[in-house]
PDB file of C-alpha atoms in Angstrom:
ATOM      1  CA  MET F  28      94.431  22.774 -79.318  1.00 51.00           C
ATOM      2  CA  GLU F  29      94.529  23.562 -83.409  1.00 57.00           C
ATOM      3  CA  GLU F  30      97.239  21.807 -85.543  1.00 55.00           C
ATOM      4  CA  ASP F  31      99.099  25.166 -85.655  1.00 61.00           C
ATOM      5  CA  THR F  32      98.934  25.444 -81.809  1.00 62.00           C
ATOM      6  CA  PHE F  33     100.084  22.299 -81.086  1.00 57.00           C
ATOM      7  CA  GLU F  34     102.314  22.056 -84.073  1.00 62.00           C
ATOM      8  CA  GLU F  35     104.370  25.093 -82.642  1.00 61.00           C
ATOM      9  CA  GLU F  36     103.903  23.498 -78.900  1.00 63.00           C
ATOM     10  CA  LYS F  37     106.516  20.673 -80.767  1.00 70.00           C
ATOM     11  CA  ARG F  38     108.948  22.569 -81.338  1.00 86.00           C
ATOM     12  CA  LEU F  39     109.119  23.941 -77.811  1.00 95.00           C
ATOM     13  CA  TRP F  40     112.695  23.802 -76.208  1.00 97.00           C
ATOM     14  CA  LYS F  41     111.808  22.598 -72.351  1.00 97.00           C
ATOM     15  CA  LEU F  42     114.098  24.965 -69.798  1.00 97.00           C
ATOM     16  CA  SER F  43     113.905  23.539 -65.876  1.00 97.00           C
ATOM     17  CA  VAL F  44     115.708  26.198 -63.545  1.00 97.00           C
ATOM     18  CA  ASP F  45     116.060  26.258 -59.931  1.00 96.00           C
ATOM     19  CA  GLY F  46     118.674  28.457 -57.589  1.00 95.00           C
ATOM     20  CA  SER F  47     120.287  27.341 -53.985  1.00 92.00           C
ATOM     21  CA  SER F  48     121.695  29.574 -51.292  1.00 91.00           C
ATOM     22  CA  CYS F  49     123.598  27.481 -48.459  1.00 88.00           C
ATOM     23  CA  VAL F  50     125.757  28.246 -45.634  1.00 88.00           C
ATOM     24  CA  SER F  51     128.315  26.835 -48.160  1.00 83.00           C
ATOM     25  CA  GLY F  52     127.761  28.644 -51.608  1.00 88.00           C
ATOM     26  CA  SER F  53     124.816  29.047 -54.507  1.00 92.00           C
ATOM     27  CA  GLY F  54     124.817  28.065 -57.310  1.00 94.00           C
ATOM     28  CA  ALA F  55     122.283  26.968 -59.857  1.00 95.00           C
ATOM     29  CA  GLY F  56     120.806  23.041 -61.305  1.00 96.00           C
ATOM     30  CA  LEU F  57     119.078  23.559 -64.889  1.00 97.00           C
ATOM     31  CA  VAL F  58     117.437  21.392 -67.018  1.00 97.00           C
ATOM     32  CA  LEU F  59     117.469  21.921 -71.427  1.00 97.00           C
ATOM     33  CA  THR F  60     115.237  19.640 -72.981  1.00 97.00           C
ATOM     34  CA  SER F  61     115.656  19.590 -77.009  1.00 96.00           C
ATOM     35  CA  PRO F  62     111.848  19.031 -79.201  1.00 96.00           C
ATOM     36  CA  ASP F  63     113.514  16.034 -80.006  1.00 94.00           C
ATOM     37  CA  GLY F  64     114.130  14.648 -76.522  1.00 94.00           C
ATOM     38  CA  TRP F  65     117.846  15.373 -75.493  1.00 95.00           C
ATOM     39  CA  THR F  66     118.526  16.925 -72.512  1.00 97.00           C
ATOM     40  CA  ILE F  67     121.732  18.852 -71.150  1.00 95.00           C
ATOM     41  CA  GLU F  68     122.329  19.393 -67.751  1.00 97.00           C
ATOM     42  CA  TYR F  69     123.479  22.361 -65.843  1.00 95.00           C
ATOM     43  CA  ALA F  70     125.161  22.717 -62.288  1.00 95.00           C
ATOM     44  CA  LEU F  71     127.195  25.676 -61.382  1.00 94.00           C
ATOM     45  CA  ARG F  72     128.077  26.591 -58.484  1.00 93.00           C
ATOM     46  CA  PHE F  73     128.464  30.621 -58.378  1.00 92.00           C
ATOM     47  CA  GLY F  74     132.095  32.575 -57.277  1.00 90.00           C
ATOM     48  CA  PHE F  75     129.747  35.203 -54.774  1.00 90.00           C
ATOM     49  CA  LYS F  76     127.587  34.975 -51.905  1.00 90.00           C
ATOM     50  CA  ALA F  77     123.642  35.176 -52.989  1.00 92.00           C
ATOM     51  CA  THR F  78     120.430  34.697 -51.583  1.00 91.00           C
ATOM     52  CA  ASN F  79     117.867  32.029 -52.963  1.00 91.00           C
ATOM     53  CA  ASN F  80     115.704  35.083 -54.768  1.00 93.00           C
ATOM     54  CA  GLU F  81     119.030  36.051 -56.632  1.00 95.00           C
ATOM     55  CA  ALA F  82     120.038  32.887 -57.152  1.00 95.00           C
ATOM     56  CA  GLU F  83     116.836  31.615 -58.388  1.00 95.00           C
ATOM     57  CA  TRP F  84     117.003  34.643 -60.850  1.00 96.00           C
ATOM     58  CA  GLU F  85     120.780  33.861 -61.775  1.00 96.00           C
ATOM     59  CA  ALA F  86     119.268  29.956 -62.617  1.00 96.00           C
ATOM     60  CA  LEU F  87     117.376  31.353 -64.963  1.00 97.00           C
ATOM     61  CA  ILE F  88     119.516  34.292 -66.843  1.00 97.00           C
ATOM     62  CA  VAL F  89     122.814  31.763 -66.853  1.00 96.00           C
ATOM     63  CA  GLY F  90     119.510  28.403 -68.594  1.00 96.00           C
ATOM     64  CA  LEU F  91     118.109  31.601 -70.785  1.00 97.00           C
ATOM     65  CA  ILE F  92     121.614  32.566 -72.332  1.00 97.00           C
ATOM     66  CA  ILE F  93     122.992  29.332 -72.826  1.00 96.00           C
ATOM     67  CA  THR F  94     119.820  29.029 -74.665  1.00 96.00           C
ATOM     68  CA  LYS F  95     120.241  32.007 -76.796  1.00 96.00           C
ATOM     69  CA  HIS F  96     123.630  30.484 -77.582  1.00 96.00           C
ATOM     70  CA  LEU F  97     122.290  27.531 -78.832  1.00 95.00           C
ATOM     71  CA  GLU F  98     120.001  29.691 -81.573  1.00 96.00           C
ATOM     72  CA  VAL F  99     117.163  28.764 -79.050  1.00 96.00           C
ATOM     73  CA  GLN F 100     114.544  30.474 -81.002  1.00 96.00           C
ATOM     74  CA  LYS F 101     111.025  28.787 -79.106  1.00 97.00           C
ATOM     75  CA  ILE F 102     111.616  28.929 -75.305  1.00 97.00           C
ATOM     76  CA  GLU F 103     109.324  27.696 -72.070  1.00 97.00           C
ATOM     77  CA  ALA F 104     111.278  27.551 -68.871  1.00 97.00           C
ATOM     78  CA  SER F 105     109.267  26.665 -65.875  1.00 97.00           C
ATOM     79  CA  SER F 106     110.451  27.347 -62.029  1.00 96.00           C
ATOM     80  CA  ASP F 107     109.824  27.028 -58.835  1.00 94.00           C
ATOM     81  CA  SER F 108     110.063  30.991 -57.482  1.00 95.00           C
ATOM     82  CA  GLN F 109     106.860  32.352 -56.681  1.00 94.00           C
ATOM     83  CA  LEU F 110     108.394  35.617 -57.072  1.00 94.00           C
ATOM     84  CA  VAL F 111     110.289  35.131 -60.336  1.00 94.00           C
ATOM     85  CA  VAL F 112     107.519  33.928 -61.911  1.00 95.00           C
ATOM     86  CA  GLY F 113     105.521  36.070 -60.319  1.00 94.00           C
ATOM     87  CA  LEU F 114     107.604  39.607 -61.064  1.00 92.00           C
ATOM     88  CA  LEU F 115     107.896  38.188 -65.242  1.00 93.00           C
ATOM     89  CA  SER F 116     103.960  37.849 -65.208  1.00 91.00           C
ATOM     90  CA  GLU F 117     103.497  41.555 -63.940  1.00 88.00           C
ATOM     91  CA  GLU F 118     101.945  39.176 -60.732  1.00 91.00           C
ATOM     92  CA  TYR F 119     104.216  41.198 -58.563  1.00 90.00           C
ATOM     93  CA  GLU F 120     105.513  44.419 -58.154  1.00 88.00           C
ATOM     94  CA  ALA F 121     109.645  44.771 -57.782  1.00 85.00           C
ATOM     95  CA  ARG F 122     110.299  46.321 -54.516  1.00 88.00           C
ATOM     96  CA  GLU F 123     113.731  46.091 -54.107  1.00 90.00           C
ATOM     97  CA  HIS F 124     116.775  47.450 -56.965  1.00 92.00           C
ATOM     98  CA  SER F 125     118.161  43.749 -57.059  1.00 91.00           C
ATOM     99  CA  MET F 126     114.827  42.471 -58.292  1.00 92.00           C
ATOM    100  CA  ALA F 127     113.819  45.189 -60.745  1.00 93.00           C
ATOM    101  CA  LYS F 128     117.206  45.027 -62.091  1.00 95.00           C
ATOM    102  CA  TYR F 129     117.136  41.121 -62.722  1.00 94.00           C
ATOM    103  CA  PHE F 130     114.072  41.589 -64.167  1.00 94.00           C
ATOM    104  CA  ALA F 131     115.513  44.011 -66.267  1.00 94.00           C
ATOM    105  CA  HIS F 132     117.907  42.169 -67.096  1.00 95.00           C
ATOM    106  CA  ILE F 133     115.340  39.224 -67.963  1.00 95.00           C
ATOM    107  CA  GLN F 134     113.624  41.792 -69.788  1.00 94.00           C
ATOM    108  CA  ASN F 135     116.331  41.977 -72.635  1.00 95.00           C
ATOM    109  CA  LEU F 136     116.969  38.863 -72.789  1.00 95.00           C
ATOM    110  CA  LYS F 137     113.410  38.083 -73.892  1.00 95.00           C
ATOM    111  CA  LEU F 138     114.656  40.131 -76.899  1.00 96.00           C
ATOM    112  CA  ALA F 139     116.343  36.947 -78.280  1.00 96.00           C
ATOM    113  CA  PHE F 140     113.224  34.832 -78.498  1.00 97.00           C
ATOM    114  CA  GLN F 141     110.932  34.543 -80.830  1.00 96.00           C
ATOM    115  CA  VAL F 142     109.199  32.802 -77.603  1.00 96.00           C
ATOM    116  CA  LEU F 143     110.041  32.911 -74.108  1.00 96.00           C
ATOM    117  CA  ARG F 144     106.619  31.124 -71.537  1.00 96.00           C
ATOM    118  CA  VAL F 145     108.050  30.877 -68.130  1.00 95.00           C
ATOM    119  CA  LEU F 146     105.858  29.079 -65.751  1.00 96.00           C
ATOM    120  CA  LYS F 147     105.631  28.597 -62.187  1.00 96.00           C
ATOM    121  CA  VAL F 148     105.312  24.436 -61.706  1.00 96.00           C
ATOM    122  CA  PRO F 149     105.510  22.484 -58.267  1.00 94.00           C
ATOM    123  CA  ARG F 150     108.721  21.692 -56.787  1.00 89.00           C
ATOM    124  CA  ALA F 151     107.734  18.487 -57.157  1.00 90.00           C
ATOM    125  CA  GLU F 152     108.291  19.045 -60.487  1.00 91.00           C
ATOM    126  CA  ASN F 153     111.321  20.593 -60.904  1.00 90.00           C
ATOM    127  CA  ALA F 154     112.961  18.420 -58.871  1.00 92.00           C
ATOM    128  CA  ARG F 155     115.886  17.518 -61.643  1.00 93.00           C
ATOM    129  CA  ALA F 156     116.327  21.500 -60.970  1.00 94.00           C
ATOM    130  CA  ASP F 157     116.640  21.168 -57.443  1.00 91.00           C
ATOM    131  CA  GLN F 158     118.240  18.391 -57.316  1.00 91.00           C
ATOM    132  CA  LEU F 159     122.066  19.668 -59.443  1.00 93.00           C
ATOM    133  CA  SER F 160     120.918  23.086 -57.708  1.00 92.00           C
ATOM    134  CA  LYS F 161     121.948  21.333 -54.276  1.00 89.00           C
ATOM    135  CA  LEU F 162     124.470  19.177 -55.747  1.00 90.00           C
ATOM    136  CA  ALA F 163     126.373  22.490 -57.132  1.00 90.00           C
ATOM    137  CA  THR F 164     126.185  24.074 -53.447  1.00 87.00           C
ATOM    138  CA  ALA F 165     127.344  20.829 -52.031  1.00 83.00           C
ATOM    139  CA  LYS F 166     130.734  21.728 -49.542  1.00 71.00           C
ATOM    140  CA  LYS F 167     133.944  21.712 -51.386  1.00 65.00           C
ATOM    141  CA  LEU F 168     136.145  18.886 -50.524  1.00 45.00           C
TER     142      LEU F 168
END
């Protein structure tokens, strides 16, 4: 790895996202890690019904909006959603209108960042975001 590439990698913020939908509700888990290693974790409960795929998109959108407000310029987002990452890498084509709208929204959000990469990670590597998304969808007391 070249020196410049290595330095750029060190300056990237990392965002892990996961969406969840079940009978008791839908929500998202987000883990945002700065280049210095400090971490912000969010468990968000949505006030609307969402499918699992919609919850995955919503998780990524919320994560990117938060990082945008923090004025983060370089970010590497990771998700265990094959559909979301496949659509963003243009490996897949959006066949449903709602998926195309989510794709377009992310394309618009990309403009706020110098670097935005979205990577597919195995579910095991996304465990903390998954735990937070499950917490967000837990039954209300």
